Every structure is written in structure tokens, then in C-alpha cells.
CSV table of C-alpha atoms and ligand atoms in Angstrom, one decimal:
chain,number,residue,atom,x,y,z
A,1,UNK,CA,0.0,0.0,0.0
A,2,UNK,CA,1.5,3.5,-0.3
A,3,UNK,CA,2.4,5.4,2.4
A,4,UNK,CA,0.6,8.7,2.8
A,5,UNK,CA,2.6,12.3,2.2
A,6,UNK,CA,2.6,14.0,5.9
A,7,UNK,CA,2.9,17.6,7.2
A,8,UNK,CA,5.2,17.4,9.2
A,9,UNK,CA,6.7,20.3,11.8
A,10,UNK,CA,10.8,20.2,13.1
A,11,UNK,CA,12.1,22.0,15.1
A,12,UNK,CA,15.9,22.6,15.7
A,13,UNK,CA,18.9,24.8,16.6
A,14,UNK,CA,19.3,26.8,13.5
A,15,UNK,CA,23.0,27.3,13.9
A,16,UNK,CA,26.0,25.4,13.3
A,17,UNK,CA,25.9,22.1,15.2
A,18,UNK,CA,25.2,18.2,14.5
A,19,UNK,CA,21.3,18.4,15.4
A,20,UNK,CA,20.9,21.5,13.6
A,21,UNK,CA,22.6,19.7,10.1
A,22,UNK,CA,20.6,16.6,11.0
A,23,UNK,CA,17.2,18.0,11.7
A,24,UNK,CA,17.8,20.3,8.3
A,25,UNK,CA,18.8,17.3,5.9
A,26,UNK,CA,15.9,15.1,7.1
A,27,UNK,CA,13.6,18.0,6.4
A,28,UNK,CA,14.8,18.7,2.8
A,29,UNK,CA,15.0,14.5,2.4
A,30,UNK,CA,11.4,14.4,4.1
A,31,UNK,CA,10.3,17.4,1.4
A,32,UNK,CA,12.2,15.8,-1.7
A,33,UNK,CA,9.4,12.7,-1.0
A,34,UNK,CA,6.9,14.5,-1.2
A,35,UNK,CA,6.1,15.8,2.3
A,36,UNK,CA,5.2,19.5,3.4
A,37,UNK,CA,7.9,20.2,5.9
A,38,UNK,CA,8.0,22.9,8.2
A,39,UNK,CA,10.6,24.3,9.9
A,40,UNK,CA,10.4,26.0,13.3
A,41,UNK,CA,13.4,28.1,15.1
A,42,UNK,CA,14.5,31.6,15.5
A,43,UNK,CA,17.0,31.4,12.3
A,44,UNK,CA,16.6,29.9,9.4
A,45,UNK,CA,18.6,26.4,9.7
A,46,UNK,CA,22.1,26.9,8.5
A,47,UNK,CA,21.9,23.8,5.9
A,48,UNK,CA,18.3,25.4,4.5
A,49,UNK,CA,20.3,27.3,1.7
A,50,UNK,CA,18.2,26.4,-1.4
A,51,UNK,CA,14.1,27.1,-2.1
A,52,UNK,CA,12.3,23.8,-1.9
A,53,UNK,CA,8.8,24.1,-2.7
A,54,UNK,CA,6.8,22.3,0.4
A,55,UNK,CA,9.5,23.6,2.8
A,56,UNK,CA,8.2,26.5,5.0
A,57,UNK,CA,10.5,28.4,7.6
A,58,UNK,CA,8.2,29.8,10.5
A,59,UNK,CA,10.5,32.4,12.6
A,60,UNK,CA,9.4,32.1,16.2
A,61,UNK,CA,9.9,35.7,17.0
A,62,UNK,CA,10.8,36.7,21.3
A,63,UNK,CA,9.5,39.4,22.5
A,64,UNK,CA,11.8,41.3,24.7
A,65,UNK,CA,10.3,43.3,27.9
A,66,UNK,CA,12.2,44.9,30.7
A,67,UNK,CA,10.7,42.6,32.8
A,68,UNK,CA,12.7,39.5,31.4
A,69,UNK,CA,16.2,39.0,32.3
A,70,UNK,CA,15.8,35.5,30.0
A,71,UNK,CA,13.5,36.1,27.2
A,72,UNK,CA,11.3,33.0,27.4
A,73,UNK,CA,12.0,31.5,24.5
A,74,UNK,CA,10.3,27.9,24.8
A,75,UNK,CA,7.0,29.7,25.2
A,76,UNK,CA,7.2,31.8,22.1
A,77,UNK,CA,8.0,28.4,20.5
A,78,UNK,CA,5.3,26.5,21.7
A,79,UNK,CA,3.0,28.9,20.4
A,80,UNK,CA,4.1,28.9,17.0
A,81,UNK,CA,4.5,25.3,17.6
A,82,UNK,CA,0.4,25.7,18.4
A,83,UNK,CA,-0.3,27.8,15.8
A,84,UNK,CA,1.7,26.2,12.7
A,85,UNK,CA,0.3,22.7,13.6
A,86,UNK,CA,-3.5,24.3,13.6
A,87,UNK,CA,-3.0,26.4,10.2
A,88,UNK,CA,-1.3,23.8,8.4
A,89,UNK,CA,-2.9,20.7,10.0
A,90,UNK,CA,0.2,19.1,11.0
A,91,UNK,CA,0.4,15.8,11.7
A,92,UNK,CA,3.6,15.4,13.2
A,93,UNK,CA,5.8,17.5,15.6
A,94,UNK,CA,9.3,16.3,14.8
A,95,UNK,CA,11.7,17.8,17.5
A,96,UNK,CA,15.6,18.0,17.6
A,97,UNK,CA,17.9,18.6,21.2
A,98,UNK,CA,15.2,18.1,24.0
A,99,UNK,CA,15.6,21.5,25.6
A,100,UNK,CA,13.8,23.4,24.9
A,101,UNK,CA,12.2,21.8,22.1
A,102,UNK,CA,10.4,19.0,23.5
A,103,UNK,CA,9.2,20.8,26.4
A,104,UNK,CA,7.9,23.4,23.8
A,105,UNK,CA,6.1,20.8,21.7
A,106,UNK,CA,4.4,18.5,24.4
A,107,UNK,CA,2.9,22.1,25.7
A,108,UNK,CA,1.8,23.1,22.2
A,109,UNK,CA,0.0,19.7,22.1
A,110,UNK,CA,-1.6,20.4,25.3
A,111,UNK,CA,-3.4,23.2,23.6
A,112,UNK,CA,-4.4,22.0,20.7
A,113,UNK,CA,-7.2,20.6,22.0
A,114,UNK,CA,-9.3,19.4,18.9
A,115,UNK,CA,-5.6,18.0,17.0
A,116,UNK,CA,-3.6,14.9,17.7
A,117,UNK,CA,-0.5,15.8,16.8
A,118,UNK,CA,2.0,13.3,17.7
A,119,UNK,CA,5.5,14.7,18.9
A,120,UNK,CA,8.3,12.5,17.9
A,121,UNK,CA,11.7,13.7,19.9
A,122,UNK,CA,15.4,12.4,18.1
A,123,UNK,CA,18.2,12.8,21.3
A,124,UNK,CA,21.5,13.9,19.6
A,125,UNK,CA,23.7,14.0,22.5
A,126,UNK,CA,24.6,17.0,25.0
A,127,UNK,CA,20.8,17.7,25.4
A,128,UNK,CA,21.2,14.2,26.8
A,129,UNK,CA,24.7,14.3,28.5
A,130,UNK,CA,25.4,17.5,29.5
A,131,UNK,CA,22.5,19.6,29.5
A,132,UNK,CA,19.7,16.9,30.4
A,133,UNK,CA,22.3,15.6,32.8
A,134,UNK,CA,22.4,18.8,35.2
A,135,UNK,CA,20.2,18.9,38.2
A,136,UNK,CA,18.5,22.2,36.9
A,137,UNK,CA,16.9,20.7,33.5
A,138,UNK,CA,17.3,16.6,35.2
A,139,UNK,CA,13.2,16.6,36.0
A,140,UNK,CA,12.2,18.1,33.2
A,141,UNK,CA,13.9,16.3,30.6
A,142,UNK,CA,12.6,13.1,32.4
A,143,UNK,CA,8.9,14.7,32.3
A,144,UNK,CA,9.4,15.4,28.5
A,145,UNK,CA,10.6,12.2,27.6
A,146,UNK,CA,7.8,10.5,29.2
A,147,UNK,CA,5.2,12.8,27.2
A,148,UNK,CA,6.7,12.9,23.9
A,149,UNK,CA,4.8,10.1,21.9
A,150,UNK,CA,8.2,9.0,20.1
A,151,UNK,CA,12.0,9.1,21.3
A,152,UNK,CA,14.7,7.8,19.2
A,153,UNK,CA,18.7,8.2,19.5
A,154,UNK,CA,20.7,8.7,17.0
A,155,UNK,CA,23.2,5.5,18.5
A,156,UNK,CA,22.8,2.8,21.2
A,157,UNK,CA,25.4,4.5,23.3
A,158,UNK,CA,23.1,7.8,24.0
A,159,UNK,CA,20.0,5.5,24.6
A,160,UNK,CA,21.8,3.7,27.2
A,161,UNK,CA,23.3,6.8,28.7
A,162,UNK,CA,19.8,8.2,28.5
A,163,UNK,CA,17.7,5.4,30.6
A,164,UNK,CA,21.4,5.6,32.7
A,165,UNK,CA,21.4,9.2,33.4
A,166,UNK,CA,17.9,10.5,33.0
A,167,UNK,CA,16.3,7.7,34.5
A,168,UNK,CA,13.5,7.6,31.7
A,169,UNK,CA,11.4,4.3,31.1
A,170,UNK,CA,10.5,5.4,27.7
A,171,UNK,CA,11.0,3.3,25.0
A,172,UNK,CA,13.9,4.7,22.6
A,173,UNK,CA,14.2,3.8,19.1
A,174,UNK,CA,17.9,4.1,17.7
A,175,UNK,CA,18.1,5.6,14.3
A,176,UNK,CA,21.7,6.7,13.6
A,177,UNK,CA,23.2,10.0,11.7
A,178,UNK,CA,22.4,9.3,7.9
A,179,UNK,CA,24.9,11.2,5.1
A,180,UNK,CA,24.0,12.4,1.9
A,181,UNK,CA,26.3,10.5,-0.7
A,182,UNK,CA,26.0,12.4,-3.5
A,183,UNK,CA,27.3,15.1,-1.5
A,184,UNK,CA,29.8,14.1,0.4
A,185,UNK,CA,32.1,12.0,-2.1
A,186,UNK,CA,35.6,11.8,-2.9
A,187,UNK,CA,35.3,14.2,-5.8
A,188,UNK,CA,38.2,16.8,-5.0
A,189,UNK,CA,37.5,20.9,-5.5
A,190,UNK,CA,40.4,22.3,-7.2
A,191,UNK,CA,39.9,25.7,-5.1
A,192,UNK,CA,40.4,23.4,-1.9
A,193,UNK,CA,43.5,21.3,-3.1
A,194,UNK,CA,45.3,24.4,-3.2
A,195,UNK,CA,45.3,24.2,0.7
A,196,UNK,CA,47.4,21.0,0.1
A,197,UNK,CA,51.4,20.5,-0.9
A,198,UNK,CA,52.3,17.1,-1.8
A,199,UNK,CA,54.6,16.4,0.1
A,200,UNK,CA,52.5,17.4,3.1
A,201,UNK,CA,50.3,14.8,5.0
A,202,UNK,CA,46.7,16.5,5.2
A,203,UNK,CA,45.0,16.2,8.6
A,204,UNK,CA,41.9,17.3,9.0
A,205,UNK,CA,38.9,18.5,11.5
A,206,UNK,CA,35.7,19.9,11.6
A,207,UNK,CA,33.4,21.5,14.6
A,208,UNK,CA,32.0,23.9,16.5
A,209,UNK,CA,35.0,24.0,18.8
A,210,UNK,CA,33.5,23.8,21.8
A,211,UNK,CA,35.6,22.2,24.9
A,212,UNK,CA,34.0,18.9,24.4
A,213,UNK,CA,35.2,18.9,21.2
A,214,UNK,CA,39.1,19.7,22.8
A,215,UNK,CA,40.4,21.3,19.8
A,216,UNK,CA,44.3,22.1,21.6
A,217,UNK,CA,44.8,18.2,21.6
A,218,UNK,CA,45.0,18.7,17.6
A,219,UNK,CA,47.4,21.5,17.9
A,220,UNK,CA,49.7,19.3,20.7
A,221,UNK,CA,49.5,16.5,18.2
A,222,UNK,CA,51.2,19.3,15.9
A,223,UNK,CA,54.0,19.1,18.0
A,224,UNK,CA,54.3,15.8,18.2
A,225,UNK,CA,54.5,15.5,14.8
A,226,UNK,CA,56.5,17.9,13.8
A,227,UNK,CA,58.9,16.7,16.7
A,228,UNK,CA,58.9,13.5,15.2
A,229,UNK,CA,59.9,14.5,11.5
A,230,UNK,CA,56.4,14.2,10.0
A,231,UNK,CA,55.7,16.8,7.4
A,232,UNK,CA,51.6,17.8,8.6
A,233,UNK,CA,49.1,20.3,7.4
A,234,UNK,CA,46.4,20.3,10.0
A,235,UNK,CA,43.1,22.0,8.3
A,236,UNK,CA,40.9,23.5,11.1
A,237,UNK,CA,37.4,24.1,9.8
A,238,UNK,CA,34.7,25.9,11.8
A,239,UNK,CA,34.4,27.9,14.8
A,240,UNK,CA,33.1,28.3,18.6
A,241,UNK,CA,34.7,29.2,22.0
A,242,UNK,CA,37.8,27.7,21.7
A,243,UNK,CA,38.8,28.7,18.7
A,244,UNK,CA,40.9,31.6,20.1
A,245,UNK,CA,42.6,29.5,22.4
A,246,UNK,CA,43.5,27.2,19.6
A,247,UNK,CA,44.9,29.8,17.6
A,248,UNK,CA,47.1,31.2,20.2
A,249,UNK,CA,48.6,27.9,21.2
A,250,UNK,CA,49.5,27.4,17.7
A,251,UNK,CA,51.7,30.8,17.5
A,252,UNK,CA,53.1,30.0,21.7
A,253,UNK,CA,53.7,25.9,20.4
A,254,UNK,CA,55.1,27.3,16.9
A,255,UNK,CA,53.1,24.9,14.7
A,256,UNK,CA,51.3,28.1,13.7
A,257,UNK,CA,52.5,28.0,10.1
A,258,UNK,CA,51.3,23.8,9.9
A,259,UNK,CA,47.9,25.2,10.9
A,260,UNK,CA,44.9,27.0,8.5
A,261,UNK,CA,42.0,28.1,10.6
A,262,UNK,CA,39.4,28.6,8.0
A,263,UNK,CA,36.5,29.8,10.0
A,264,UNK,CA,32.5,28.7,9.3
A,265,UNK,CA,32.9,26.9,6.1
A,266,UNK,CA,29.3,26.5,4.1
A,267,UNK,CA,30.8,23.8,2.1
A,268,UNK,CA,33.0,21.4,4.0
A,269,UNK,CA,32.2,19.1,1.2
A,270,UNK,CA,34.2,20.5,-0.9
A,271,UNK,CA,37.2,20.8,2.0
A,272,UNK,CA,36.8,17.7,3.1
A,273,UNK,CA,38.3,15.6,0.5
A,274,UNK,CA,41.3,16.9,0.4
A,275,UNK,CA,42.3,15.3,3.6
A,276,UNK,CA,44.3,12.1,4.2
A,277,UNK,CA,43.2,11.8,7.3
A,278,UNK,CA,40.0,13.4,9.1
A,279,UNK,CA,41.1,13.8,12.8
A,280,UNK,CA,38.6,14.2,16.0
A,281,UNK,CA,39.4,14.2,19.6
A,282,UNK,CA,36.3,14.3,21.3
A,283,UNK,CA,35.8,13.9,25.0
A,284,UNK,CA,32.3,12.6,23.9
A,285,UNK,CA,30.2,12.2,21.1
A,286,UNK,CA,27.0,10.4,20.6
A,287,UNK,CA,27.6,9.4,17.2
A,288,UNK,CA,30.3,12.2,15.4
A,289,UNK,CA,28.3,13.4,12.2
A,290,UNK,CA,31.2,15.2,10.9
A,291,UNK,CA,32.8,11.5,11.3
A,292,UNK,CA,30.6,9.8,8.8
A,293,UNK,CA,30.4,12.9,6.7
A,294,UNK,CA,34.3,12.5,5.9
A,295,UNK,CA,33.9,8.5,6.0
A,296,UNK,CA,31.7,9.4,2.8
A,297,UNK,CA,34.7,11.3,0.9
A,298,UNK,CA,37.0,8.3,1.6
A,299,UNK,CA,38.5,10.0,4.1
A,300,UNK,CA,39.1,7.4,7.4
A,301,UNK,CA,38.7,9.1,10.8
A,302,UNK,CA,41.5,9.1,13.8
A,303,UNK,CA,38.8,9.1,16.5
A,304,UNK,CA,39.0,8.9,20.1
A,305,UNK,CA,37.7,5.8,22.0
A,306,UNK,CA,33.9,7.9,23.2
A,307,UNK,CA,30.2,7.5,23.4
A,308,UNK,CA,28.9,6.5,20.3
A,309,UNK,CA,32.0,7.0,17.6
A,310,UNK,CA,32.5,3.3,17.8
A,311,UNK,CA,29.8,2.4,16.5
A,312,UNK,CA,30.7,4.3,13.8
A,313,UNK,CA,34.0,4.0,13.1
A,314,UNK,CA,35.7,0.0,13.3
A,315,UNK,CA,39.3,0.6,14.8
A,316,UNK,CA,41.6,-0.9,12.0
A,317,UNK,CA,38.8,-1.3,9.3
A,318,UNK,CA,37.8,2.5,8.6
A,319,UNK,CA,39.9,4.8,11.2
A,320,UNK,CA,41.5,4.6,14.0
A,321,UNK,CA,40.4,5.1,17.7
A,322,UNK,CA,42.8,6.1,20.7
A,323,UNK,CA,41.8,7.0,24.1
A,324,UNK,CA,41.0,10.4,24.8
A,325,UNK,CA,43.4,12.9,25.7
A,326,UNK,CA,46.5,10.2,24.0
A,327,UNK,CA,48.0,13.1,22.3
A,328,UNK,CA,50.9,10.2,21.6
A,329,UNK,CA,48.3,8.0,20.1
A,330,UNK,CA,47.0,9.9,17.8
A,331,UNK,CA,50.3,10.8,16.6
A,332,UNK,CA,50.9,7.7,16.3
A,333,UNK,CA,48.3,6.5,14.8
A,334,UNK,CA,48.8,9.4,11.9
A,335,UNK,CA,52.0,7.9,11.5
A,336,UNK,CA,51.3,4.6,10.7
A,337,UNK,CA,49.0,5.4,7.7
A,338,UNK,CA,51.4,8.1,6.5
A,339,UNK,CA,53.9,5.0,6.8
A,340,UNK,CA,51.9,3.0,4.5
A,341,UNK,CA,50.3,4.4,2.1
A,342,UNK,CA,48.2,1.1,1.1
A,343,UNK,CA,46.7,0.9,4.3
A,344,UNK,CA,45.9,4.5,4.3
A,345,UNK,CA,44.2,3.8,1.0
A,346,UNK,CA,42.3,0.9,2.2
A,347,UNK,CA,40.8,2.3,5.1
A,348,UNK,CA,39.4,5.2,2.7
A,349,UNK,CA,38.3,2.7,0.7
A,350,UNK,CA,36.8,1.2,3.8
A,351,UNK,CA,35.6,4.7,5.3
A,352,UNK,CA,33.4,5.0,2.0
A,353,UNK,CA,31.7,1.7,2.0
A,354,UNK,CA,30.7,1.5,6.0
A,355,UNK,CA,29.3,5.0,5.1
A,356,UNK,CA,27.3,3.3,2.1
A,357,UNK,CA,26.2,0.6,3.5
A,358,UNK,CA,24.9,1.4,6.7
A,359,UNK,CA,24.6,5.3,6.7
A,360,UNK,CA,23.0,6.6,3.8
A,361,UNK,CA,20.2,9.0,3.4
A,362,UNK,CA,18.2,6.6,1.3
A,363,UNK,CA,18.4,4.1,4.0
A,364,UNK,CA,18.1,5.8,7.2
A,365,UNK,CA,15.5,8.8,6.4
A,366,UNK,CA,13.0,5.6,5.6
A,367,UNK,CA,13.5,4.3,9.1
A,368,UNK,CA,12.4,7.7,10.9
A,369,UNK,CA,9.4,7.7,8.4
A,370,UNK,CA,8.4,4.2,9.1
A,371,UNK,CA,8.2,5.6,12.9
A,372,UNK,CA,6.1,8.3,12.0
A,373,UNK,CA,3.7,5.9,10.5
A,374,UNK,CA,4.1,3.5,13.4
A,375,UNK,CA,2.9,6.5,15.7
A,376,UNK,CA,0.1,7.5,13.2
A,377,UNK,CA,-0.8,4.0,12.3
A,378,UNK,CA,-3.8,4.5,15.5
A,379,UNK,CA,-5.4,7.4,13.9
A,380,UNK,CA,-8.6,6.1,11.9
A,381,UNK,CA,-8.5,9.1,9.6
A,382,UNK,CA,-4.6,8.9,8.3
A,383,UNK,CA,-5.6,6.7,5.7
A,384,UNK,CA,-7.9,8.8,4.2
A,385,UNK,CA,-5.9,11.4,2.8
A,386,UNK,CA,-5.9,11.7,-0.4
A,387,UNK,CA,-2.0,12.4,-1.1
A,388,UNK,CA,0.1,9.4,-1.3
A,389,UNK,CA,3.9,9.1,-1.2
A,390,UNK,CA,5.9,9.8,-4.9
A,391,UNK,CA,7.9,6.7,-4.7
B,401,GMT,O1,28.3,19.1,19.9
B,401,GMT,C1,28.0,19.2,18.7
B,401,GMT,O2,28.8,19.0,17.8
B,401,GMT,C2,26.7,19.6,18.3
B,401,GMT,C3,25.7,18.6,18.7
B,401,GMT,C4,24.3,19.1,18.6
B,401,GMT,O3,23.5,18.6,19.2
B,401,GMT,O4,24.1,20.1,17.8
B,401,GMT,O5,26.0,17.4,18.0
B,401,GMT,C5,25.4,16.2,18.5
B,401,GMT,O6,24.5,15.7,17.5
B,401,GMT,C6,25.1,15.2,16.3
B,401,GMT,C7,24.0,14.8,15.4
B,401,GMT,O7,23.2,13.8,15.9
B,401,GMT,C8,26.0,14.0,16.7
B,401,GMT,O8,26.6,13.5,15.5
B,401,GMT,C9,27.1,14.5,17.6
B,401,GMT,O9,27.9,13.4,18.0
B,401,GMT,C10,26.5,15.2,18.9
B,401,GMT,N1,27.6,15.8,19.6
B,401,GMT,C11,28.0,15.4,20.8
B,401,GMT,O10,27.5,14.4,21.3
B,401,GMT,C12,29.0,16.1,21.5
């Protein structure tokens, strides 16, 4: 039977960051089928760049009064929340990083009182670890999770840490990160191989340099390097709090010259695959999009040992994974692959097809649609619309 097309509401951080990527390319994947998406946040997402015809941006506008110190932001949401899901009849509330966005949705529900909308809530990581973690947001996290009518994780790692640390009974459905193929390739951008001398080893990372991320380990593995003969570029794309900090280590460690900060890159794509080697020394990560997005150019991953990235990279099949903080690991590890070159090829080779096979868009998006319909599938009427999915 075909599926139906759905209107379908997400919500998400519009600015640089995994969930924000995440929650953006499911939308345009979602709208490319067929489906009216809707997107909900104070910016436009930062991956919304081109018109799509059944994509709507809905700007949830806070309004400032000298009364608020904190602008309450999850209320403003809720109510476009309300009010999109009335005017356009959604029929699903798609939410990305729990605070505020879940809490916004399930009260938006609350007040629709003649629409079922069902809220569907995807757990990406910090909103879990960090943020849902602290005794201030603990409760309500917990609350949320319990009133969404879907929760899925985006590995098995972050559902375990979530019935661990939040102390939820929900059931959580994993559905990992997903990469656009076509996208990220191994095709190489002229403009971007001029970053690259041959007989320069190309290291690579890409973030939003916060500390979790602990962006001076790369530069420390700089030194190593270069202490230990190895001729490195170290590409450094994106930016966030410790970006600074990076920067000035650099010039104090002289590996300043080895290093290009680029800043906020649009296109990593086109960055990416110039690197031999993508590099990311995480404290944690729940899964490591910008992992699996340089898996996809053939580039393997020196990764530490954290959270979810082993279940996305396989140590000696696709990358590498050291502990974190090994500074002397991960240098290393570099130079074994720049050692031998036909390992270094393999493992791109490698990096490529565990992206293919178990990470693409065409194969994951379908598993958070299947959900929807699973969370529909009580509602009498859904079967009566008259669209039905362009397959
Ligand atoms: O910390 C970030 O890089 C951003 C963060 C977010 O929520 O915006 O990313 C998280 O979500 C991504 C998409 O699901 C995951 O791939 C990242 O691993 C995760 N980051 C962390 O867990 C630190």
C-alpha cells in the first residue's frame, strides 16, 4: 500500500551544530518525497540554503520586555508550535535537542485541543549528556521524555546513557546519523587542493570548537608530529569558544605555520576531501556526524575511543580510535597510515563503504518515516488522505 505524504513540523537549533545539520537534511529529504515540511526556530537552519517548494520556515519571534532578564524562548516556540500545527494541520511535531524543544512541543500539544498531533523527539547528544544531565533541566527532561509520543537516539550509546542518566522508562528507538552521498564524495574541489602541498600529510577536522570537542589536543598533536619529522598540514574548519585558544597555542607551540584556521565553512564538502586523514578528539560524542560525513569522501577518521563513535568507526577497518586525551596516540596512529600508504588507502576505501552501507540518506530517512507511521498507524482518519507518497 502507499504510504501517505505527511505535514510534518521540526524543530531545531538553527546554527552550526550536528542536530541543527541533522534536523535540516531530514527536512529537505522528508520534502524531496513528497512531504510539506515545516521548519520551526528563531533562524533559518544553517543547511536550509536552497528554495524547496513544500519547505516552510516559520520564525518564532521573542518578544523582549524589561521585565525578562531570559526572554522565554520555549514559550514563544510553543505557540508557533500551536499555531503552525492548527493552520497547516500538521500531523507530526518532529523535535531536535530536547531542551527546549520538547518541552515546547508537548505544551503546544496540550493546547491543541481538537488535534492529535503526535511529537516525535530524536536525542543527539549534549541535550542528553550535559544539559539533560544537570540537576536544573534533570526533571524536566525526564517529564518530557515520558510525554513525547516518540523518542529515538541517534546511536545505542546515547539510549543507554539516557535510561542511565535521565532515569526515563521510555522506549527509545535508535536511528543513527544518515549522510547524503551524493554530496559528500571523494570528488576533490580544485579551489580546496590548493590548501594541500604534496609532500605534506593533510590532517583534518571539523566542529563547533566547543571544549568537548578539545580542539588544543590537535594542535599538541602538531607538535608531536613535527617533533617526530612528519611533514603535517592540519586544516581546522569551523568555529566556537575555543577557537581563540587554539589559535594562540599554535603561535606559543610554533606549529602556527602547519595550521589553517578557516572559520565557518558553508561547504565542507568540498574541503573535506582533500584530507588524508580526518582527525577528531572528542571527550564525547553520541555518534560524530562530521565523522561519517568525511567517512563518505573516503577519508578514514582518527577518533577517540567515546560514546557512540565506535559504533561508527571499526578501529583498523575505517579509522582509528585512541583514548582520549593520548595526544601520543594519535600521533601515532597518523604515522602509521602516512607509513603505509596502502593501508591509508584501504581504510578510505573502507571509510566509504561502511558510510554506504549502513549510513545513507536513502536508508536511514525511511527508518524515521516508518516511525512516523508507526505512531500514526492508531489514527482512523490517516488513511484517508488523499495524497500518497511519490515513490
Ligand atoms: O556538539 C556538537 O557537535 C553539536 C551537537 C548538537 O546537538 O548540535 O551534536 C550532537 O549531535 C550530532 C547529530 O546527531 C552528533 O553526531 C554529535 O555526535 C553530537 N555531539 C555530541 O554528542 C558532542
Amino acid at each position: 500500500m502507499n504510504s501517505p505524504l505527511l505535514r510534518i513540523g521540526i524543530a531545531c537549533y538553527p546554527t552550526y551544530g550536528g542536530s541543527g545539520a541533522l534536523a535540516t537534511e531530514l527536512g529537505i529529504a522528508l520534502a524531496d518525497r513528497g512531504h510539506e515540511i515545516h521548519f520551526l526556530s528563531y533562524e533559518s537552519p544553517f543547511r536550509l540554503k536552497e528554495f524547496h517548494s513544500n519547505i516552510i520556515y516559520h520564525q518564532v519571534g521573542v518578544q523582549d520586555y524589561p521585565l525578562f532578564k531570559y526572554p522565554p524562548y520555549a514559550l514563544a516556540l510553543a505557540t508557533t508550535m500551536a499555531e503552525v500545527c492548527e493552520l497547516h494541520d500538521l500531523e507530526v511535531l518532529h523535535v531536535h535537542y530536547a531542551i527546549p524543544h520538547l518541552v515546547s512541543a508537548n505544551l503546544a500539544k496540550q493546547m491543541l485541543i481538537d488535534q492529535d498531533v503526535k511529537v516525535i523527539s530524536t536525542l543527539h547528544g549534549t541535550d542528553i549528556t550535559v544539559v539533560g544531565n544537570d540537576p536544573s533541566y534533570r526533571r524536566v527532561v525526564q517529564f518530557s521524555l515520558e510525554e513525547a509520543d516518540g523518542v529515538t537516539a541517534v546511536s545505542q550509546y546515547l539510549k543507554n546513557e539516557t535510561y542511565r542518566s535521565v532515569g526515563t522508562t521510555c522506549e527509545i528507538r535508535v536511528i543513527p546519523n544518515f549522510v547524503d552521498l551524493n554530496r559528500f564524495s571523494a570528488s576533490v574541489c580544485p579551489e580546496a587542493a590548493k590548501l594541500c602541498c604534496d609532500d605534506e600529510v593533510i590532517l583534518i577536522h571539523v566542529s563547533n570548537f566547543r571544549p568537548v570537542k578539545r580542539v588544543n589536543d590537535l594542535v599538541h598533536v602538531m607538535v608531536e608530529l613535527k617533533n617526530n619529522g612528519v611533514s603535517a598540514r592540519l586544516i581546522m574548519v569551523g568555529d566556537g569558544p575555543d577557537k581563540a585558544a587554539a589559535e594562540l597555542l599554535a603561535r606559543q607551540l610554533k606549529v602556527a605555520e602547519q595550521i589553517n584556521f578557516l572559520g565557518l565553512q558553508d561547504s565542507v564538502e568540498q574541503i573535506i576531501p582533500c584530507a588524508d586523514i580526518f582527525l577528531l578528539p572528542s571527550e564525547f560524542e553520541s555518534f560524530g556526524l562530521s565523522a561519517l560525513e568525511a567517512m563518505a569522501c573516503g577519508v578514514p577518521v582518527i577518533a577517540t575511543n567515546s560514546g557512540g563513535l565506535p559504533e561508527v568507526i571499526q578501529d583498523g577497518v575505517s579509522g582509528k580510535l585512541v583514548s582520549i586525551g593520548d595526544i601520543q596516540g594519535f600521533a601515532l596512529a597518523i604515522q602509521e597510515l602516512v607509513t603505509d600508504p596502502d593501508a591509508l588507502k584501504r581504510m578510505g576505501k573502507n571509510a566509504r563503504h561502511e558510510a554506504v552501507n549502513r549510513f545513507s540518506i536513502q536508508d536511514v530517512v525511511p527508518a524515521y518515516l516508518d516511525y512516523y507511521y508507526e505512531l500514526l498507524s492508531d489514527e482512523d482518519d490517516m488513511f484517508c488522505d488523499q495524497n500518497v507518497e511519490a515513490t
